[in-house]
Tab-separated table of C-alpha atoms (C1' of nucleotides) in Angstrom:
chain	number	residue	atom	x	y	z
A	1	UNK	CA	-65.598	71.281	-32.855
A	2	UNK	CA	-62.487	70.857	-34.886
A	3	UNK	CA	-60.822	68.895	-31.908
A	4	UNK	CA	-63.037	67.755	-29.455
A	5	UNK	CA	-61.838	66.660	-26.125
A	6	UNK	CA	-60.429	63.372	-26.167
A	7	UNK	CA	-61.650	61.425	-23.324
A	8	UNK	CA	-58.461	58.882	-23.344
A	9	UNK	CA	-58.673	57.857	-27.477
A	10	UNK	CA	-54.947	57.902	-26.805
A	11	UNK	CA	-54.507	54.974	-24.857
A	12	UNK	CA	-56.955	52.633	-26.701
A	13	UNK	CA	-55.431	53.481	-29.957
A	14	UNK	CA	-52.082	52.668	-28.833
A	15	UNK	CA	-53.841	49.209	-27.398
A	16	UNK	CA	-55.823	49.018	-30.668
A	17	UNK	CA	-52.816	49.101	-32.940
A	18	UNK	CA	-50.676	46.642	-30.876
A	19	UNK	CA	-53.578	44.226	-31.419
A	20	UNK	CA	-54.207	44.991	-34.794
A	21	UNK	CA	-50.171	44.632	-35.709
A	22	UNK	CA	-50.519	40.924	-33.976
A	23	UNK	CA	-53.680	39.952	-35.748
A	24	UNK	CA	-55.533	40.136	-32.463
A	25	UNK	CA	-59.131	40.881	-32.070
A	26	UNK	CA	-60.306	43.708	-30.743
A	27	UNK	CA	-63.518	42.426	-28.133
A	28	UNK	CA	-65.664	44.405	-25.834
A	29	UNK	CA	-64.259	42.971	-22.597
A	30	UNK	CA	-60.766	44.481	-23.992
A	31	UNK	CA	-61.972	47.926	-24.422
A	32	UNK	CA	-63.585	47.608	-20.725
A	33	UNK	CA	-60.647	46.809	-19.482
A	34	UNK	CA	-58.497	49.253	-21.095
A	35	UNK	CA	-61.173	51.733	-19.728
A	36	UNK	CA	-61.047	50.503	-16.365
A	37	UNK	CA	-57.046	49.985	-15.790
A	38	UNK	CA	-56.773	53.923	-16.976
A	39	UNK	CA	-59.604	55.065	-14.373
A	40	UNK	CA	-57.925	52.967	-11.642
A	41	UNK	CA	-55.601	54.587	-8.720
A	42	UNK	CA	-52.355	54.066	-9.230
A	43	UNK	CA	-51.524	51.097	-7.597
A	44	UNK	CA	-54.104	48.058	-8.156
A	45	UNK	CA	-54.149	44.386	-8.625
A	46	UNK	CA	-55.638	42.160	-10.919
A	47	UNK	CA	-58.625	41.339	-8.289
A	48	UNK	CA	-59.298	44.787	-7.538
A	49	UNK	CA	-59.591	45.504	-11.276
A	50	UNK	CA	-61.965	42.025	-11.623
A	51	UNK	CA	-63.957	43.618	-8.565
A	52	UNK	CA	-64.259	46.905	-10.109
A	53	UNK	CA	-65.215	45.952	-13.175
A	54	UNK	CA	-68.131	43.436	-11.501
A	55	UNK	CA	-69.928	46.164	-9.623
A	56	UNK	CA	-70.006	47.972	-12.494
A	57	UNK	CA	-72.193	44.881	-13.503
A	58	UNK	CA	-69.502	44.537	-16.074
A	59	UNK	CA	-68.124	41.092	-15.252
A	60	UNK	CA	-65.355	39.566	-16.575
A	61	UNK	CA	-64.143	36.514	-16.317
A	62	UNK	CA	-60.855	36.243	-14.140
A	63	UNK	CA	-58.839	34.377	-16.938
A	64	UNK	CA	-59.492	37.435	-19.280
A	65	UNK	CA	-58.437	40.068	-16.790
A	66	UNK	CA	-55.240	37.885	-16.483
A	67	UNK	CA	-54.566	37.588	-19.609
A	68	UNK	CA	-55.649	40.978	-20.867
A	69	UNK	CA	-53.270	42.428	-18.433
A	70	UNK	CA	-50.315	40.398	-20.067
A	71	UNK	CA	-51.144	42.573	-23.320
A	72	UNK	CA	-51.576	45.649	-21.804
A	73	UNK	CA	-47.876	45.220	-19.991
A	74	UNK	CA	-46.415	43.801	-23.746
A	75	UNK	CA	-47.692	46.812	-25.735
A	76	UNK	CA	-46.267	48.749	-22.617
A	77	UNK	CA	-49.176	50.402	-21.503
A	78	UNK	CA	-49.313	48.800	-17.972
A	79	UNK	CA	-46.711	47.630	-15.617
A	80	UNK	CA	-46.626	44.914	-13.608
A	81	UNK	CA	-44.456	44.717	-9.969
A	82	UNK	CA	-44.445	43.065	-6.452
A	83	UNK	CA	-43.903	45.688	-4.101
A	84	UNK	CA	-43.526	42.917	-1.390
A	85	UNK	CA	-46.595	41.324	-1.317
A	86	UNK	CA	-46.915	37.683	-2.583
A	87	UNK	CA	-49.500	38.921	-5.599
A	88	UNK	CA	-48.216	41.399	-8.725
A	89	UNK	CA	-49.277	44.754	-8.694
A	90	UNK	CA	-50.448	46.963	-11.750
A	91	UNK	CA	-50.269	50.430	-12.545
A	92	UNK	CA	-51.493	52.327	-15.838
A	93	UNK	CA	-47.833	53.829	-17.704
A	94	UNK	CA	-49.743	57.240	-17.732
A	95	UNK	CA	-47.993	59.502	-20.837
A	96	UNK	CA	-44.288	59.587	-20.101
A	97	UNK	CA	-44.171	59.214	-15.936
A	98	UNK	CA	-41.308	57.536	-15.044
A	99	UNK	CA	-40.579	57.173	-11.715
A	100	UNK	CA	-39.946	55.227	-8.616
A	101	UNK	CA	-40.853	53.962	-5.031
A	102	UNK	CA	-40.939	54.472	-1.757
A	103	UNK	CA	-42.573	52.533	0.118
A	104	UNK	CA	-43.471	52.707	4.207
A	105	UNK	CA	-43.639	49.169	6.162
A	106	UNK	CA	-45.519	50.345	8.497
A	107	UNK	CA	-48.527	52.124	6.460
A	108	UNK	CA	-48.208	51.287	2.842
A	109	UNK	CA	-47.621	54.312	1.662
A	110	UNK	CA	-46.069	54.714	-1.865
A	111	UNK	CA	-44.418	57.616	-2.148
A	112	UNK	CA	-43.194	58.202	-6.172
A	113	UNK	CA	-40.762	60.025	-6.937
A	114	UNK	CA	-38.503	60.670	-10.231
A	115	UNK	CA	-35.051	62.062	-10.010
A	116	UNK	CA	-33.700	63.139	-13.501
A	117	UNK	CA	-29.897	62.765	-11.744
A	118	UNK	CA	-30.966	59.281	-11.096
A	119	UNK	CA	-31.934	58.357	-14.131
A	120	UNK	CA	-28.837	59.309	-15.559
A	121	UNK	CA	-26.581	57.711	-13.189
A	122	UNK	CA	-28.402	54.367	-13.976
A	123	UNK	CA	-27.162	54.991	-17.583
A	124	UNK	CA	-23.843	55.802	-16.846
A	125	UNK	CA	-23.509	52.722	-14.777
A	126	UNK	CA	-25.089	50.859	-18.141
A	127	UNK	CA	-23.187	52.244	-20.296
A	128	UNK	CA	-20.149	51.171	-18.353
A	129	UNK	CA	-21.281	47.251	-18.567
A	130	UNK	CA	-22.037	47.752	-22.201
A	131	UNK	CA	-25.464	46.818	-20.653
A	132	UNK	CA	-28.867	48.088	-22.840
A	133	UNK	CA	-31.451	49.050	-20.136
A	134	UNK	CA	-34.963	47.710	-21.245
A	135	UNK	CA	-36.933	48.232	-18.117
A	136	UNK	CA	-35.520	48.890	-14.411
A	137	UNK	CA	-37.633	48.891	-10.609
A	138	UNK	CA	-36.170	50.194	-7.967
A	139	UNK	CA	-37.949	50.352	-4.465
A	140	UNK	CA	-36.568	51.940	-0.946
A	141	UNK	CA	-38.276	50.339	1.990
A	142	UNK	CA	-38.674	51.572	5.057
A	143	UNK	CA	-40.752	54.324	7.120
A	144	UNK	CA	-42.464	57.442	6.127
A	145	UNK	CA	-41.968	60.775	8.036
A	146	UNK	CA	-45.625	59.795	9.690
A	147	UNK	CA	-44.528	56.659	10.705
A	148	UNK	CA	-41.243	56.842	12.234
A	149	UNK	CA	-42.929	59.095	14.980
A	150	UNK	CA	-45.458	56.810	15.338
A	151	UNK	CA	-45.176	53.623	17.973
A	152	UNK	CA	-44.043	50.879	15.395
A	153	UNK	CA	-44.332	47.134	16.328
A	154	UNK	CA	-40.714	45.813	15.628
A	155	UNK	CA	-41.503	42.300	15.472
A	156	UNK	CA	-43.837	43.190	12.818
A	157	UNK	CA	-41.647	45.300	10.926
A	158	UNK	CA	-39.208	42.769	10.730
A	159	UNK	CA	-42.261	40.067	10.040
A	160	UNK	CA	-43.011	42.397	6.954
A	161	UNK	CA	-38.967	43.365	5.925
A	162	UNK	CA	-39.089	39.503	5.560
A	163	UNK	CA	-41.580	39.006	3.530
A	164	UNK	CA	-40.426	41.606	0.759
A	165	UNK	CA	-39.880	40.414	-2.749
A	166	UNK	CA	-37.063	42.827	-3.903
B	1	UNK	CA	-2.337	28.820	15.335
B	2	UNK	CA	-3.079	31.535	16.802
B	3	UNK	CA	-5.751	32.714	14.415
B	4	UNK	CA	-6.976	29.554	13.030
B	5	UNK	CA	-8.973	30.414	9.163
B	6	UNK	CA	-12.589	30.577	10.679
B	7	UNK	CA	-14.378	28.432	7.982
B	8	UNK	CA	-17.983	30.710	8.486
B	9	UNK	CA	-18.771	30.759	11.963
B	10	UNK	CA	-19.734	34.212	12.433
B	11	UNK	CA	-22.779	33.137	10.279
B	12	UNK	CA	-23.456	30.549	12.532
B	13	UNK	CA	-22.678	32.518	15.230
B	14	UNK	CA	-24.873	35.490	14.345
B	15	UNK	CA	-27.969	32.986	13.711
B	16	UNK	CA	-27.105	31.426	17.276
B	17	UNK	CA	-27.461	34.899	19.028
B	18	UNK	CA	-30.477	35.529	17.196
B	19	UNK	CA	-32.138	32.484	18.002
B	20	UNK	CA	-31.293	32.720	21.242
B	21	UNK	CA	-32.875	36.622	21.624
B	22	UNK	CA	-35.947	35.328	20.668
B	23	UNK	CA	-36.041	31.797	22.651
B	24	UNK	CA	-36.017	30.051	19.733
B	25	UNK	CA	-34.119	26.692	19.220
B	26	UNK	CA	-31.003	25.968	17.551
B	27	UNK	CA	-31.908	22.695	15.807
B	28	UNK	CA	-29.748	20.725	13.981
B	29	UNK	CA	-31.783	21.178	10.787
B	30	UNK	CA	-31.297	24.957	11.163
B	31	UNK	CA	-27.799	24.445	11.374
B	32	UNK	CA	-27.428	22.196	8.511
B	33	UNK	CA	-29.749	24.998	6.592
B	34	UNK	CA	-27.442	27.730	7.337
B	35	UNK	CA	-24.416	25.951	6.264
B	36	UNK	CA	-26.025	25.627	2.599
B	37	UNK	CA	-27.548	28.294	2.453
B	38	UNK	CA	-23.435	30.161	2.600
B	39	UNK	CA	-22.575	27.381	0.677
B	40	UNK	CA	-25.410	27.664	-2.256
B	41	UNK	CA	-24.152	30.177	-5.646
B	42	UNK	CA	-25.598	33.755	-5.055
B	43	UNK	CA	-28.770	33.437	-6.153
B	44	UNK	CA	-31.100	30.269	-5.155
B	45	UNK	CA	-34.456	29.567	-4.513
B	46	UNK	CA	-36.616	27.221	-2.271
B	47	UNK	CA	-36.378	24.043	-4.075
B	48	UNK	CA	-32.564	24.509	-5.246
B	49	UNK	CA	-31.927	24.212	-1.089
B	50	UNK	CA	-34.136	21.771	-0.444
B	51	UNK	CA	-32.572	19.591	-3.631
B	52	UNK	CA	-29.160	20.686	-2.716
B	53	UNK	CA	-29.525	19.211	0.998
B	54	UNK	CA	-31.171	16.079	0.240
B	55	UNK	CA	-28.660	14.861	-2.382
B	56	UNK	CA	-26.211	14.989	0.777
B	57	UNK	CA	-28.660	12.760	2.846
B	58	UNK	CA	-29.956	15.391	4.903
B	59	UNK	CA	-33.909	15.745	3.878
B	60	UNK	CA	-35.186	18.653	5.670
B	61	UNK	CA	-38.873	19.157	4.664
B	62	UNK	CA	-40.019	22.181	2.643
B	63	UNK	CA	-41.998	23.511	5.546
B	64	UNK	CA	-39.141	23.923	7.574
B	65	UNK	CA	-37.025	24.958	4.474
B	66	UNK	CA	-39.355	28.083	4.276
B	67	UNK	CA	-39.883	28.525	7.681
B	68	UNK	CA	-36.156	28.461	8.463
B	69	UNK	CA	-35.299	31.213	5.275
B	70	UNK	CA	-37.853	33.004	6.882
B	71	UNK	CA	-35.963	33.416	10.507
B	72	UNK	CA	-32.694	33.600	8.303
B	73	UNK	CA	-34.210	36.801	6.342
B	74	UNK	CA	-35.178	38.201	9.369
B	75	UNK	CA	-32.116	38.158	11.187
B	76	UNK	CA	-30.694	39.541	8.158
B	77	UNK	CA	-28.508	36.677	7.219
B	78	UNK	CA	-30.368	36.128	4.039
B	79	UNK	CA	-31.638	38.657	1.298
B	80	UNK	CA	-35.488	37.792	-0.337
B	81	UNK	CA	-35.761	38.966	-4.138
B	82	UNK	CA	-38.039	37.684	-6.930
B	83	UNK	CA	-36.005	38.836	-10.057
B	84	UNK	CA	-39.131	38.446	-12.364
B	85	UNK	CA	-39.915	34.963	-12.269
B	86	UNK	CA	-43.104	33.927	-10.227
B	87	UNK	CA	-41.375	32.387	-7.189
B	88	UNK	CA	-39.109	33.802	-4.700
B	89	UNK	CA	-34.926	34.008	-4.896
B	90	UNK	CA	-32.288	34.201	-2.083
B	91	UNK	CA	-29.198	35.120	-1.688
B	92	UNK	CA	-26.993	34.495	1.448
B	93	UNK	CA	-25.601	38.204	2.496
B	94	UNK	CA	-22.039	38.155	2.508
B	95	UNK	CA	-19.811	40.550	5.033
B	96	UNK	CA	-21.224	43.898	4.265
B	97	UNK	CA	-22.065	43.251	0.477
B	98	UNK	CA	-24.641	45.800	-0.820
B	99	UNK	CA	-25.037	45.622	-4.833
B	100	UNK	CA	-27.709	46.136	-7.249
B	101	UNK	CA	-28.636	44.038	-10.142
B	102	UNK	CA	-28.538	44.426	-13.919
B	103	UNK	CA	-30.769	41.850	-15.379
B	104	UNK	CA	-30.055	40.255	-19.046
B	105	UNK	CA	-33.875	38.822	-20.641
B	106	UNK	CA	-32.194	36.872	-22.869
B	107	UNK	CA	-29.486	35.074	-21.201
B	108	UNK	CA	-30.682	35.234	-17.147
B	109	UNK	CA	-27.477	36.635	-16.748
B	110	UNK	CA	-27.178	38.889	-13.332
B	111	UNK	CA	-24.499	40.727	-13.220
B	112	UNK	CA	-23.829	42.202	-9.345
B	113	UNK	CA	-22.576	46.175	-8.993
B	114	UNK	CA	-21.938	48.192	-5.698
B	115	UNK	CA	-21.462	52.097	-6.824
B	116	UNK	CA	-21.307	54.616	-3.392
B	117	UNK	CA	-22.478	57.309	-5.223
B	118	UNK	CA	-25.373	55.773	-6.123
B	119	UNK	CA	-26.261	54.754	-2.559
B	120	UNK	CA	-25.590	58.794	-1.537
B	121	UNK	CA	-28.359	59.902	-4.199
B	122	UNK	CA	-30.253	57.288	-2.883
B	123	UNK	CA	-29.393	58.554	0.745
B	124	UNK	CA	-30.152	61.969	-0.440
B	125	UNK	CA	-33.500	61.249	-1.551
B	126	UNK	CA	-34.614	59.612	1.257
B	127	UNK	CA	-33.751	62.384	3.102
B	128	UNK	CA	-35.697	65.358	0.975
B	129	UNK	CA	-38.906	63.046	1.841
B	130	UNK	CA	-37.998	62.543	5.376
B	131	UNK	CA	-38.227	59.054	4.665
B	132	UNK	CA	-36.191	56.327	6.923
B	133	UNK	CA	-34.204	54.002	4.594
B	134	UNK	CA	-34.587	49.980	5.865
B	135	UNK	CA	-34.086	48.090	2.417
B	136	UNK	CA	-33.515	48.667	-0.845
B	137	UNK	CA	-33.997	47.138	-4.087
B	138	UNK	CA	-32.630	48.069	-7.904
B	139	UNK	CA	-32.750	45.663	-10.651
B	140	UNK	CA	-32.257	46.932	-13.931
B	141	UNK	CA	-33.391	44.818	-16.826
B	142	UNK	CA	-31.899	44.707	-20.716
B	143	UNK	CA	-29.578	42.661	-22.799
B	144	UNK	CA	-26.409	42.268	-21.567
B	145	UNK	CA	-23.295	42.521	-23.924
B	146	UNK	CA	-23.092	39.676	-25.309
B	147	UNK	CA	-26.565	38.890	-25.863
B	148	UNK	CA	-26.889	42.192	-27.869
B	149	UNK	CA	-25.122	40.796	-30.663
B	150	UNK	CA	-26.703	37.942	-30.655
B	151	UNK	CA	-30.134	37.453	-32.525
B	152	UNK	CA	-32.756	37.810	-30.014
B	153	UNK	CA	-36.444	36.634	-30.404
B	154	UNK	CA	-38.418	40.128	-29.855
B	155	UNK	CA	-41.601	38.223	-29.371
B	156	UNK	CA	-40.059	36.051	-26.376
B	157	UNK	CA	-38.352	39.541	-24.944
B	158	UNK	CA	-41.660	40.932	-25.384
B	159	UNK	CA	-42.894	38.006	-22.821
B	160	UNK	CA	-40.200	37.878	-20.441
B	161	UNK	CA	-40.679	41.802	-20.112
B	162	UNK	CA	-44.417	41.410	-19.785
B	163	UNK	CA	-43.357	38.640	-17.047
B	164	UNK	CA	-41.390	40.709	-14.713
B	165	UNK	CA	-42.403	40.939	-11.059
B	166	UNK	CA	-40.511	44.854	-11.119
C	1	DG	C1'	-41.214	18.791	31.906
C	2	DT	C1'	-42.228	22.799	29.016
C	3	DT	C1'	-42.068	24.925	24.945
C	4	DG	C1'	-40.936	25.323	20.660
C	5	DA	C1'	-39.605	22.411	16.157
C	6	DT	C1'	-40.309	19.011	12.621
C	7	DG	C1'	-42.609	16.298	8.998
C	8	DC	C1'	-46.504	15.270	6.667
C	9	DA	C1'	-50.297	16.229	4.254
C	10	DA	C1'	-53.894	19.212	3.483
C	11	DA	C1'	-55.012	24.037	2.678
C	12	DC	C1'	-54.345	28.315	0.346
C	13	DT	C1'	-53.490	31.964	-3.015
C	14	DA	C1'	-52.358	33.732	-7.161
C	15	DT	C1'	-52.185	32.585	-11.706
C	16	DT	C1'	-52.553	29.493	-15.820
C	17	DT	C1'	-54.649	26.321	-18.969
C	18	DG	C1'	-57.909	22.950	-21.559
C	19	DC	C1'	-61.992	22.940	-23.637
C	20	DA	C1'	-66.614	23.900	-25.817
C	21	DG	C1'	-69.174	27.325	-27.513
C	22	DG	C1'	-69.213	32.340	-29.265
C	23	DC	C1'	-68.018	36.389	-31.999
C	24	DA	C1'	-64.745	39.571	-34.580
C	25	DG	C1'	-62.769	40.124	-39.009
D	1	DC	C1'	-66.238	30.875	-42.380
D	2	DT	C1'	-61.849	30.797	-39.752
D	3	DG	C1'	-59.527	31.552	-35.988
D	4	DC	C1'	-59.008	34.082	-32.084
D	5	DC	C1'	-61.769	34.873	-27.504
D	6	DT	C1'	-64.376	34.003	-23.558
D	7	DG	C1'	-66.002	31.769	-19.357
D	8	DC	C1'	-65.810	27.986	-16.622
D	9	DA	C1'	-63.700	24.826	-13.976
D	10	DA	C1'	-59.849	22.152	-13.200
D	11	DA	C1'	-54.947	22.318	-12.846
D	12	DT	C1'	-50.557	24.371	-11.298
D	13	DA	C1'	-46.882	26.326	-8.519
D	14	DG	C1'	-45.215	28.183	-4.628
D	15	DT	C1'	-45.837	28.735	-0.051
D	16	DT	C1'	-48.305	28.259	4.423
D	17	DT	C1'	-50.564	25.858	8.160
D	18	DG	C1'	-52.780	22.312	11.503
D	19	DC	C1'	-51.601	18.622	14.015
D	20	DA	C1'	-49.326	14.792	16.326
D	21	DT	C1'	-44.908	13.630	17.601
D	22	DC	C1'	-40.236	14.800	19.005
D	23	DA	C1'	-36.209	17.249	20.644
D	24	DA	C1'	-33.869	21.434	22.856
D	25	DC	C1'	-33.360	23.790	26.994
DNA sequence: GTTGATGCAAACTATTTGCAGGCAG
DNA sequence: CTGCCTGCAAATAGTTTGCATCAAC
């Protein structure tokens, strides 16, 4: 009883004090939000989140999810990225992950990973420009071990190797 | 004589073969778009092009603007990005350039880097996950040297950050 | 001639913003 | 109460597309 189970306190405290340090309010639709980003997969985007939150006869208003979003990624509990498609992607910064992509043309797949050696090379190379690292995205496109057995439609591949946003 | 200084044909010459693989026409607009696009700074977007060709009396609609960057980018002539900002870059590829970015939020500064070992551990990786390598992207975002010095506005870094397309 | 290319304008998509009324502090 | 918030709808920005005409092969 002393410490009962925290469902995910964490996380809205952290969002709770950003807002309170700004002199923002704290509304219901925030706290849904909050709730909702940290019970989405991984990977989602701001209309999957506006869906989600709808069926759960919880709507909010487009606008808000926007610009909700946009505080979430300032007090750094959310990124934002483009893995190649023309609209941003979000994902929940779960406790200290760290990590980055790999991501199939042909499927979708994301494949995370998080290399501690290259991490640290990325700092070396920093440190060498004098350069303070604030944030950093790195992607590898290509295809998955599934895919590259697979029949692949070149033309499309190339269609969709165009259409990245790296 | 013998070996007159080839202004940038094999450009040309590599968009003419690829053209000509897939039936398509060489046009003179496509021409003149290759040109500037080799002739455009590193980075450039869209508009920039489009500007930059009708101040020399050679309009070339936006549709075809995008639709040629598009064929460019797929014969791999041209390199997509969208360093954080809501609309796409380019950036012509030159010989066998391959470099990653570091970023600077205050200044917009990009400064260009090419380290082999990094592409190894990248190599390496790729292989532990059986994963076929096509593209790659790595921007790394911070304050660059100088701008560390300088006072910076926290609340617009804050925004930028929030802002990138990672 | 046939087939693809261009320009124009309209369509689209993702995201942002102005505004009037509403609610947290 | 005061000022930030919300929803709505209209506005943007960047990019794409349909169509009639035109040029490359």
């Amino acid at each position: 009883m002393r410490k009962p189970k925290i469902e995910r306190p964490e996380e809205q405290q952290r969002f709770e004090n950003f807002l309170r340090s700004r002199q923002l309010k704290l509304t219901g639709e925030r706290l849904e939000l909050v709730e909702e980003v940290f019970g989405q997969p991984h990977h989602f985007d701001a209309d999957q989140l506006h869906m989600a939150l709808k069926q759960k006869s919880k709507a909010i208003s487009r606008a808000t999810v926007y610009r909700t979003l946009d505080l979430l990624v300032q007090c750094g509990l959310v990124r934002k990225s483009s893995l190649g498609d023309q609209h941003a992607h979000y994902e929940a910064v779960r406790s200290d992950e760290h990590h980055d992509h790999l991501i199939c043309l042909n499927c979708d797949a994301i494949i995370e990973f998080y290399r501690p050696d290259l991490e640290a090379l990325q700092d070396q190379i920093c440190t060498e420009y004098a350069f303070r690292p604030m944030h950093h995205s790195h992607h590898i496109f290509g295809l998955c071990k599934a895919c590259q057995g697979r029949a692949t439609d070149d033309s499309v591949l190339a269609h969709r190797m165009s259409q990245l946003n790296t």
